[in-house]
Amino acid sequence: MYIDILTIFPEMVKLVTGWGILKRAIEGGLLHVRAINIRDFTMDRHRSTDDAPYGGGPGMVMKPEPVVKAIEYAKSEQEGKVILLTPQGERFTQAKAQALSKQMHLIMVCGRYEGIDERIRYFVDEELSIGDYVLSGGELPALVVIDAVARLIPGVLGNEASAGEESFTQDLLEYPQYTRPPVFRNLPVPEVLLSGHHEKIQQWRKGMSLQRTQKRHPALYQQYLRHHQGKEE
Ligand code: ADE
């Protein structure tokens, strides 16, 4: 998958490309991440990417020309899906991550300043928000989306099963996990996990996932019940 991030802070992209699973995916050629500096598409002497709002008011507005030129540049070799990160967008979810992981080329547009010129929206396919809070720019949200999407690309997780072995792991909160030692500060690992009985372990894990989701995230639990009604796993 090819991902372009259009930003005035290209250095921020290294936050996700330099470590762990994403670094490995890039080195393995499964993922190509490119930071495109919007400032490189400015025409004026000061290379300005923002300007005062028409109609007055506080703050600055991101200019349309450099952003749209950067989008066109990103598309010049290969068509792509253009995504604008904004608190006004559709909420980013695991289902959305699944859908995006099937794309060949994502072009992520990171807004900055107090806002973007409304006409930029005509050059965008989709708007995404990572939650109901306002960050100072779209960079961190873009990196959140990239992280969630990249780990769903086939081959990116070392252990293919980790992403979706049992369908419930995708749609519910995780079951409790333990590693050695068997007793830590008087806290034992649940007996069933030491039993070696695979089927019982799976049952226990699913039960814990259901219990946790119902308690901590009732809306996700209801969604799970709707989607899995009548389906035996
Ligand atoms: N830009 C600023 N805040 C944001 C958010 N919550 N989601 C996506 N983009 C943003």
PDB file of C-alpha atoms and ligand atoms in Angstrom:
ATOM      1  CA  MET A   1       0.000   0.000   0.000  1.00  0.00           C
ATOM      2  CA  TYR A   2       1.126   3.521  -0.793  1.00  0.00           C
ATOM      3  CA  ILE A   3       0.361   6.281   1.706  1.00  0.00           C
ATOM      4  CA  ASP A   4       1.102   9.945   1.127  1.00  0.00           C
ATOM      5  CA  ILE A   5       0.812  12.420   3.990  1.00  0.00           C
ATOM      6  CA  LEU A   6       0.360  16.033   2.954  1.00  0.00           C
ATOM      7  CA  THR A   7       1.550  18.238   5.788  1.00  0.00           C
ATOM      8  CA  ILE A   8       3.537  21.327   6.673  1.00  0.00           C
ATOM      9  CA  PHE A   9       5.348  19.221   9.305  1.00  0.00           C
ATOM     10  CA  PRO A  10       6.798  16.297   7.326  1.00  0.00           C
ATOM     11  CA  GLU A  11       9.136  15.444  10.205  1.00  0.00           C
ATOM     12  CA  MET A  12       6.132  14.285  12.245  1.00  0.00           C
ATOM     13  CA  VAL A  13       5.613  11.337   9.912  1.00  0.00           C
ATOM     14  CA  LYS A  14       8.733   9.662  11.323  1.00  0.00           C
ATOM     15  CA  LEU A  15       6.776   9.181  14.546  1.00  0.00           C
ATOM     16  CA  VAL A  16       5.121   6.112  13.039  1.00  0.00           C
ATOM     17  CA  THR A  17       7.504   5.016  10.305  1.00  0.00           C
ATOM     18  CA  GLY A  18      10.606   4.694  12.468  1.00  0.00           C
ATOM     19  CA  TRP A  19       9.576   1.979  14.909  1.00  0.00           C
ATOM     20  CA  GLY A  20       8.047  -1.438  15.355  1.00  0.00           C
ATOM     21  CA  ILE A  21       5.487  -3.028  13.099  1.00  0.00           C
ATOM     22  CA  LEU A  22       5.262  -0.149  10.633  1.00  0.00           C
ATOM     23  CA  LYS A  23       9.008   0.126  10.270  1.00  0.00           C
ATOM     24  CA  ARG A  24       9.145  -3.596   9.511  1.00  0.00           C
ATOM     25  CA  ALA A  25       6.293  -3.312   6.995  1.00  0.00           C
ATOM     26  CA  ILE A  26       8.135  -0.512   5.188  1.00  0.00           C
ATOM     27  CA  GLU A  27      11.422  -2.412   5.164  1.00  0.00           C
ATOM     28  CA  GLY A  28       9.586  -5.469   3.858  1.00  0.00           C
ATOM     29  CA  GLY A  29       8.094  -3.474   0.981  1.00  0.00           C
ATOM     30  CA  LEU A  30       4.475  -4.008   2.098  1.00  0.00           C
ATOM     31  CA  LEU A  31       4.001  -0.345   2.914  1.00  0.00           C
ATOM     32  CA  HIS A  32       5.359   2.832   1.343  1.00  0.00           C
ATOM     33  CA  VAL A  33       4.888   6.030   3.331  1.00  0.00           C
ATOM     34  CA  ARG A  34       5.849   9.375   1.834  1.00  0.00           C
ATOM     35  CA  ALA A  35       5.627  12.776   3.493  1.00  0.00           C
ATOM     36  CA  ILE A  36       4.769  15.528   1.036  1.00  0.00           C
ATOM     37  CA  ASN A  37       5.545  19.031   2.250  1.00  0.00           C
ATOM     38  CA  ILE A  38       2.657  21.348   1.337  1.00  0.00           C
ATOM     39  CA  ARG A  39       5.086  24.265   1.555  1.00  0.00           C
ATOM     40  CA  ASP A  40       6.904  22.922  -1.514  1.00  0.00           C
ATOM     41  CA  PHE A  41       3.794  23.818  -3.545  1.00  0.00           C
ATOM     42  CA  THR A  42       3.617  27.468  -2.558  1.00  0.00           C
ATOM     43  CA  MET A  43       4.232  30.132  -5.202  1.00  0.00           C
ATOM     44  CA  ASP A  44       5.007  33.282  -3.190  1.00  0.00           C
ATOM     45  CA  ARG A  45       8.307  34.553  -1.894  1.00  0.00           C
ATOM     46  CA  HIS A  46       7.416  33.780   1.721  1.00  0.00           C
ATOM     47  CA  ARG A  47       6.237  30.261   0.919  1.00  0.00           C
ATOM     48  CA  SER A  48       3.115  30.903   2.973  1.00  0.00           C
ATOM     49  CA  THR A  49       0.566  28.155   3.406  1.00  0.00           C
ATOM     50  CA  ASP A  50      -1.945  30.252   5.359  1.00  0.00           C
ATOM     51  CA  ASP A  51      -3.674  33.621   5.070  1.00  0.00           C
ATOM     52  CA  ALA A  52      -6.196  35.804   6.919  1.00  0.00           C
ATOM     53  CA  PRO A  53      -9.861  34.765   6.717  1.00  0.00           C
ATOM     54  CA  TYR A  54     -12.225  36.651   4.386  1.00  0.00           C
ATOM     55  CA  GLY A  55     -14.849  38.360   6.533  1.00  0.00           C
ATOM     56  CA  GLY A  56     -12.366  38.891   9.320  1.00  0.00           C
ATOM     57  CA  GLY A  57     -12.048  37.104  12.631  1.00  0.00           C
ATOM     58  CA  PRO A  58      -9.182  35.551  14.577  1.00  0.00           C
ATOM     59  CA  GLY A  59      -6.661  33.055  13.305  1.00  0.00           C
ATOM     60  CA  MET A  60      -5.419  32.027   9.911  1.00  0.00           C
ATOM     61  CA  VAL A  61      -6.828  29.815   7.189  1.00  0.00           C
ATOM     62  CA  MET A  62      -4.931  27.245   5.145  1.00  0.00           C
ATOM     63  CA  LYS A  63      -4.695  28.420   1.536  1.00  0.00           C
ATOM     64  CA  PRO A  64      -6.249  26.223  -1.145  1.00  0.00           C
ATOM     65  CA  GLU A  65      -3.628  26.387  -3.953  1.00  0.00           C
ATOM     66  CA  PRO A  66      -0.666  24.660  -2.239  1.00  0.00           C
ATOM     67  CA  VAL A  67      -2.868  21.922  -0.749  1.00  0.00           C
ATOM     68  CA  VAL A  68      -4.645  21.164  -4.030  1.00  0.00           C
ATOM     69  CA  LYS A  69      -1.363  21.203  -5.974  1.00  0.00           C
ATOM     70  CA  ALA A  70       0.089  18.770  -3.435  1.00  0.00           C
ATOM     71  CA  ILE A  71      -2.951  16.495  -3.892  1.00  0.00           C
ATOM     72  CA  GLU A  72      -2.476  16.612  -7.675  1.00  0.00           C
ATOM     73  CA  TYR A  73       1.203  15.800  -7.269  1.00  0.00           C
ATOM     74  CA  ALA A  74       0.374  12.831  -5.032  1.00  0.00           C
ATOM     75  CA  LYS A  75      -2.052  11.560  -7.679  1.00  0.00           C
ATOM     76  CA  SER A  76       0.257  12.150 -10.631  1.00  0.00           C
ATOM     77  CA  GLU A  77       1.817   8.669 -10.620  1.00  0.00           C
ATOM     78  CA  GLN A  78      -1.131   6.749  -9.264  1.00  0.00           C
ATOM     79  CA  GLU A  79      -4.782   7.571  -8.518  1.00  0.00           C
ATOM     80  CA  GLY A  80      -5.571   7.536  -4.824  1.00  0.00           C
ATOM     81  CA  LYS A  81      -8.272   8.056  -2.226  1.00  0.00           C
ATOM     82  CA  VAL A  82      -7.962  11.534  -0.725  1.00  0.00           C
ATOM     83  CA  ILE A  83      -8.751  11.716   2.989  1.00  0.00           C
ATOM     84  CA  LEU A  84      -8.985  14.937   4.965  1.00  0.00           C
ATOM     85  CA  LEU A  85      -8.445  14.682   8.725  1.00  0.00           C
ATOM     86  CA  THR A  86     -10.836  16.997  10.503  1.00  0.00           C
ATOM     87  CA  PRO A  87     -13.000  16.965  13.641  1.00  0.00           C
ATOM     88  CA  GLN A  88     -15.930  17.526  11.239  1.00  0.00           C
ATOM     89  CA  GLY A  89     -15.340  14.167   9.523  1.00  0.00           C
ATOM     90  CA  GLU A  90     -17.002  10.803   9.858  1.00  0.00           C
ATOM     91  CA  ARG A  91     -15.813   8.947  12.955  1.00  0.00           C
ATOM     92  CA  PHE A  92     -12.845   6.646  12.332  1.00  0.00           C
ATOM     93  CA  THR A  93     -13.591   3.090  13.488  1.00  0.00           C
ATOM     94  CA  GLN A  94     -12.120  -0.396  13.143  1.00  0.00           C
ATOM     95  CA  ALA A  95     -14.620  -1.056  10.329  1.00  0.00           C
ATOM     96  CA  LYS A  96     -13.321   2.024   8.525  1.00  0.00           C
ATOM     97  CA  ALA A  97      -9.747   0.821   9.071  1.00  0.00           C
ATOM     98  CA  GLN A  98     -10.695  -2.524   7.500  1.00  0.00           C
ATOM     99  CA  ALA A  99     -12.186  -0.786   4.471  1.00  0.00           C
ATOM    100  CA  LEU A 100      -9.168   1.496   3.988  1.00  0.00           C
ATOM    101  CA  SER A 101      -6.718  -1.409   4.310  1.00  0.00           C
ATOM    102  CA  LYS A 102      -8.015  -2.660   0.935  1.00  0.00           C
ATOM    103  CA  GLN A 103      -7.015   0.537  -0.891  1.00  0.00           C
ATOM    104  CA  MET A 104      -3.862   0.757  -3.012  1.00  0.00           C
ATOM    105  CA  HIS A 105      -3.088   4.432  -2.404  1.00  0.00           C
ATOM    106  CA  LEU A 106      -4.207   6.732   0.392  1.00  0.00           C
ATOM    107  CA  ILE A 107      -3.563  10.463   0.302  1.00  0.00           C
ATOM    108  CA  MET A 108      -3.973  11.975   3.757  1.00  0.00           C
ATOM    109  CA  VAL A 109      -4.429  15.726   3.961  1.00  0.00           C
ATOM    110  CA  CYS A 110      -3.488  17.271   7.318  1.00  0.00           C
ATOM    111  CA  GLY A 111      -5.131  20.593   8.049  1.00  0.00           C
ATOM    112  CA  ARG A 112      -3.420  23.099  10.316  1.00  0.00           C
ATOM    113  CA  TYR A 113      -4.105  26.567  11.647  1.00  0.00           C
ATOM    114  CA  GLU A 114      -7.636  27.434  12.682  1.00  0.00           C
ATOM    115  CA  GLY A 115      -9.150  26.008   9.549  1.00  0.00           C
ATOM    116  CA  ILE A 116      -8.823  25.243   5.876  1.00  0.00           C
ATOM    117  CA  ASP A 117     -10.259  27.071   2.899  1.00  0.00           C
ATOM    118  CA  GLU A 118     -13.633  25.421   2.289  1.00  0.00           C
ATOM    119  CA  ARG A 119     -12.850  24.893  -1.422  1.00  0.00           C
ATOM    120  CA  ILE A 120     -10.200  22.277  -0.506  1.00  0.00           C
ATOM    121  CA  ARG A 121     -13.136  19.989   0.308  1.00  0.00           C
ATOM    122  CA  TYR A 122     -13.989  19.719  -3.419  1.00  0.00           C
ATOM    123  CA  PHE A 123     -10.732  17.829  -3.941  1.00  0.00           C
ATOM    124  CA  VAL A 124     -11.257  15.385  -1.075  1.00  0.00           C
ATOM    125  CA  ASP A 125     -13.035  11.992  -1.241  1.00  0.00           C
ATOM    126  CA  GLU A 126     -13.595  11.417   2.458  1.00  0.00           C
ATOM    127  CA  GLU A 127     -13.310  13.303   5.749  1.00  0.00           C
ATOM    128  CA  LEU A 128     -12.348  11.447   8.921  1.00  0.00           C
ATOM    129  CA  SER A 129     -12.306  12.391  12.605  1.00  0.00           C
ATOM    130  CA  ILE A 130     -10.562  10.289  15.247  1.00  0.00           C
ATOM    131  CA  GLY A 131     -12.804  11.605  18.034  1.00  0.00           C
ATOM    132  CA  ASP A 132     -14.694  14.512  19.514  1.00  0.00           C
ATOM    133  CA  TYR A 133     -11.756  16.641  20.575  1.00  0.00           C
ATOM    134  CA  VAL A 134      -9.808  19.278  18.708  1.00  0.00           C
ATOM    135  CA  LEU A 135      -6.127  18.756  18.014  1.00  0.00           C
ATOM    136  CA  SER A 136      -3.876  21.454  16.614  1.00  0.00           C
ATOM    137  CA  GLY A 137      -3.560  19.682  13.296  1.00  0.00           C
ATOM    138  CA  GLY A 138      -4.402  16.602  11.276  1.00  0.00           C
ATOM    139  CA  GLU A 139      -0.938  15.038  11.608  1.00  0.00           C
ATOM    140  CA  LEU A 140      -1.515  12.985  14.753  1.00  0.00           C
ATOM    141  CA  PRO A 141      -4.948  11.811  13.485  1.00  0.00           C
ATOM    142  CA  ALA A 142      -3.369  10.814  10.137  1.00  0.00           C
ATOM    143  CA  LEU A 143      -0.739   8.800  11.992  1.00  0.00           C
ATOM    144  CA  VAL A 144      -3.437   7.141  14.099  1.00  0.00           C
ATOM    145  CA  VAL A 145      -5.314   6.135  10.942  1.00  0.00           C
ATOM    146  CA  ILE A 146      -2.126   4.877   9.269  1.00  0.00           C
ATOM    147  CA  ASP A 147      -1.191   2.776  12.289  1.00  0.00           C
ATOM    148  CA  ALA A 148      -4.655   1.195  12.498  1.00  0.00           C
ATOM    149  CA  VAL A 149      -4.822   0.559   8.735  1.00  0.00           C
ATOM    150  CA  ALA A 150      -1.268  -0.722   8.213  1.00  0.00           C
ATOM    151  CA  ARG A 151      -1.532  -3.538  10.720  1.00  0.00           C
ATOM    152  CA  LEU A 152      -4.505  -4.921   8.737  1.00  0.00           C
ATOM    153  CA  ILE A 153      -2.546  -5.210   5.472  1.00  0.00           C
ATOM    154  CA  PRO A 154      -1.954  -8.927   4.834  1.00  0.00           C
ATOM    155  CA  GLY A 155       1.551  -9.884   5.903  1.00  0.00           C
ATOM    156  CA  VAL A 156       2.218  -6.857   8.098  1.00  0.00           C
ATOM    157  CA  LEU A 157       1.671  -8.586  11.432  1.00  0.00           C
ATOM    158  CA  GLY A 158       4.311 -11.304  11.858  1.00  0.00           C
ATOM    159  CA  ASN A 159       1.677 -13.698  13.066  1.00  0.00           C
ATOM    160  CA  GLU A 160      -1.139 -13.527  10.495  1.00  0.00           C
ATOM    161  CA  ALA A 161      -3.553 -14.910  13.081  1.00  0.00           C
ATOM    162  CA  SER A 162      -3.097 -12.016  15.503  1.00  0.00           C
ATOM    163  CA  ALA A 163      -5.326  -9.729  13.443  1.00  0.00           C
ATOM    164  CA  GLY A 164      -8.323 -11.952  12.978  1.00  0.00           C
ATOM    165  CA  GLU A 165      -7.892 -15.597  13.946  1.00  0.00           C
ATOM    166  CA  GLU A 166     -11.206 -15.742  15.744  1.00  0.00           C
ATOM    167  CA  SER A 167     -13.703 -13.282  14.380  1.00  0.00           C
ATOM    168  CA  PHE A 168     -14.656 -12.110  17.885  1.00  0.00           C
ATOM    169  CA  THR A 169     -11.215 -10.624  18.528  1.00  0.00           C
ATOM    170  CA  GLN A 170     -11.922  -7.997  15.860  1.00  0.00           C
ATOM    171  CA  ASP A 171     -15.277  -6.908  17.195  1.00  0.00           C
ATOM    172  CA  LEU A 172     -14.880  -7.103  20.968  1.00  0.00           C
ATOM    173  CA  LEU A 173     -12.431  -5.761  23.513  1.00  0.00           C
ATOM    174  CA  GLU A 174      -9.439  -7.984  24.179  1.00  0.00           C
ATOM    175  CA  TYR A 175      -9.528 -10.783  26.725  1.00  0.00           C
ATOM    176  CA  PRO A 176      -6.987 -10.584  29.597  1.00  0.00           C
ATOM    177  CA  GLN A 177      -3.503 -11.780  28.667  1.00  0.00           C
ATOM    178  CA  TYR A 178      -0.776 -13.220  30.888  1.00  0.00           C
ATOM    179  CA  THR A 179       2.816 -14.285  30.516  1.00  0.00           C
ATOM    180  CA  ARG A 180       5.368 -15.677  32.942  1.00  0.00           C
ATOM    181  CA  PRO A 181       5.699 -15.898  35.921  1.00  0.00           C
ATOM    182  CA  PRO A 182       2.669 -18.032  36.912  1.00  0.00           C
ATOM    183  CA  VAL A 183       2.357 -16.089  40.195  1.00  0.00           C
ATOM    184  CA  PHE A 184       3.351 -12.429  40.375  1.00  0.00           C
ATOM    185  CA  ARG A 185       3.097 -10.582  43.737  1.00  0.00           C
ATOM    186  CA  ASN A 186       0.567 -13.113  44.909  1.00  0.00           C
ATOM    187  CA  LEU A 187      -1.493 -12.708  41.716  1.00  0.00           C
ATOM    188  CA  PRO A 188      -1.883 -16.046  39.946  1.00  0.00           C
ATOM    189  CA  VAL A 189      -2.501 -16.641  36.232  1.00  0.00           C
ATOM    190  CA  PRO A 190      -6.013 -18.121  35.755  1.00  0.00           C
ATOM    191  CA  GLU A 191      -5.837 -21.906  36.008  1.00  0.00           C
ATOM    192  CA  VAL A 192      -7.457 -22.560  32.632  1.00  0.00           C
ATOM    193  CA  LEU A 193      -4.600 -20.869  30.755  1.00  0.00           C
ATOM    194  CA  LEU A 194      -2.107 -23.311  32.283  1.00  0.00           C
ATOM    195  CA  SER A 195      -4.282 -26.321  31.445  1.00  0.00           C
ATOM    196  CA  GLY A 196      -3.145 -26.763  27.841  1.00  0.00           C
ATOM    197  CA  HIS A 197      -6.793 -27.403  26.947  1.00  0.00           C
ATOM    198  CA  HIS A 198      -7.138 -25.330  23.751  1.00  0.00           C
ATOM    199  CA  GLU A 199     -10.915 -25.469  23.485  1.00  0.00           C
ATOM    200  CA  LYS A 200     -11.480 -24.467  27.116  1.00  0.00           C
ATOM    201  CA  ILE A 201      -8.983 -21.645  26.724  1.00  0.00           C
ATOM    202  CA  GLN A 202     -10.846 -20.328  23.656  1.00  0.00           C
ATOM    203  CA  GLN A 203     -14.142 -20.511  25.546  1.00  0.00           C
ATOM    204  CA  TRP A 204     -12.712 -18.661  28.520  1.00  0.00           C
ATOM    205  CA  ARG A 205     -11.199 -15.955  26.314  1.00  0.00           C
ATOM    206  CA  LYS A 206     -14.406 -15.381  24.408  1.00  0.00           C
ATOM    207  CA  GLY A 207     -16.352 -15.234  27.682  1.00  0.00           C
ATOM    208  CA  MET A 208     -13.953 -12.654  29.101  1.00  0.00           C
ATOM    209  CA  SER A 209     -14.076 -10.592  25.901  1.00  0.00           C
ATOM    210  CA  LEU A 210     -17.879 -10.560  25.982  1.00  0.00           C
ATOM    211  CA  GLN A 211     -17.988  -9.706  29.694  1.00  0.00           C
ATOM    212  CA  ARG A 212     -15.443  -6.893  29.348  1.00  0.00           C
ATOM    213  CA  THR A 213     -17.087  -5.394  26.288  1.00  0.00           C
ATOM    214  CA  GLN A 214     -20.555  -5.454  27.871  1.00  0.00           C
ATOM    215  CA  LYS A 215     -19.214  -3.698  30.968  1.00  0.00           C
ATOM    216  CA  ARG A 216     -16.745  -1.209  29.452  1.00  0.00           C
ATOM    217  CA  HIS A 217     -18.184  -0.497  26.016  1.00  0.00           C
ATOM    218  CA  PRO A 218     -21.932  -1.296  25.926  1.00  0.00           C
ATOM    219  CA  ALA A 219     -22.384   0.270  22.474  1.00  0.00           C
ATOM    220  CA  LEU A 220     -19.704  -1.982  20.966  1.00  0.00           C
ATOM    221  CA  TYR A 221     -21.332  -4.958  22.725  1.00  0.00           C
ATOM    222  CA  GLN A 222     -24.735  -4.173  21.204  1.00  0.00           C
ATOM    223  CA  GLN A 223     -23.120  -3.818  17.771  1.00  0.00           C
ATOM    224  CA  TYR A 224     -21.454  -7.202  18.239  1.00  0.00           C
ATOM    225  CA  LEU A 225     -24.772  -8.832  19.141  1.00  0.00           C
ATOM    226  CA  ARG A 226     -26.437  -7.340  16.059  1.00  0.00           C
ATOM    227  CA  HIS A 227     -23.672  -8.485  13.703  1.00  0.00           C
ATOM    228  CA  HIS A 228     -23.232 -11.937  15.166  1.00  0.00           C
ATOM    229  CA  GLN A 229     -26.848 -12.857  15.773  1.00  0.00           C
ATOM    230  CA  GLY A 230     -27.368 -16.540  15.008  1.00  0.00           C
ATOM    231  CA  LYS A 231     -23.764 -17.033  13.906  1.00  0.00           C
ATOM    232  CA  GLU A 232     -21.820 -19.759  15.709  1.00  0.00           C
ATOM    233  CA  GLU A 233     -18.051 -19.375  15.870  1.00  0.00           C
TER     234      GLU A 233
HETATM  235  N1  ADE B   1      -7.844  17.670  13.343  1.00  0.00           N
HETATM  236  C1  ADE B   1      -7.968  18.299  14.533  1.00  0.00           C
HETATM  237  N2  ADE B   1      -8.639  17.537  15.400  1.00  0.00           N
HETATM  238  C2  ADE B   1      -8.949  16.380  14.749  1.00  0.00           C
HETATM  239  C3  ADE B   1      -9.643  15.194  15.108  1.00  0.00           C
HETATM  240  N3  ADE B   1     -10.173  15.015  16.320  1.00  0.00           N
HETATM  241  N4  ADE B   1      -9.772  14.219  14.176  1.00  0.00           N
HETATM  242  C4  ADE B   1      -9.253  14.382  12.939  1.00  0.00           C
HETATM  243  N5  ADE B   1      -8.613  15.485  12.552  1.00  0.00           N
HETATM  244  C5  ADE B   1      -8.443  16.475  13.439  1.00  0.00           C
END
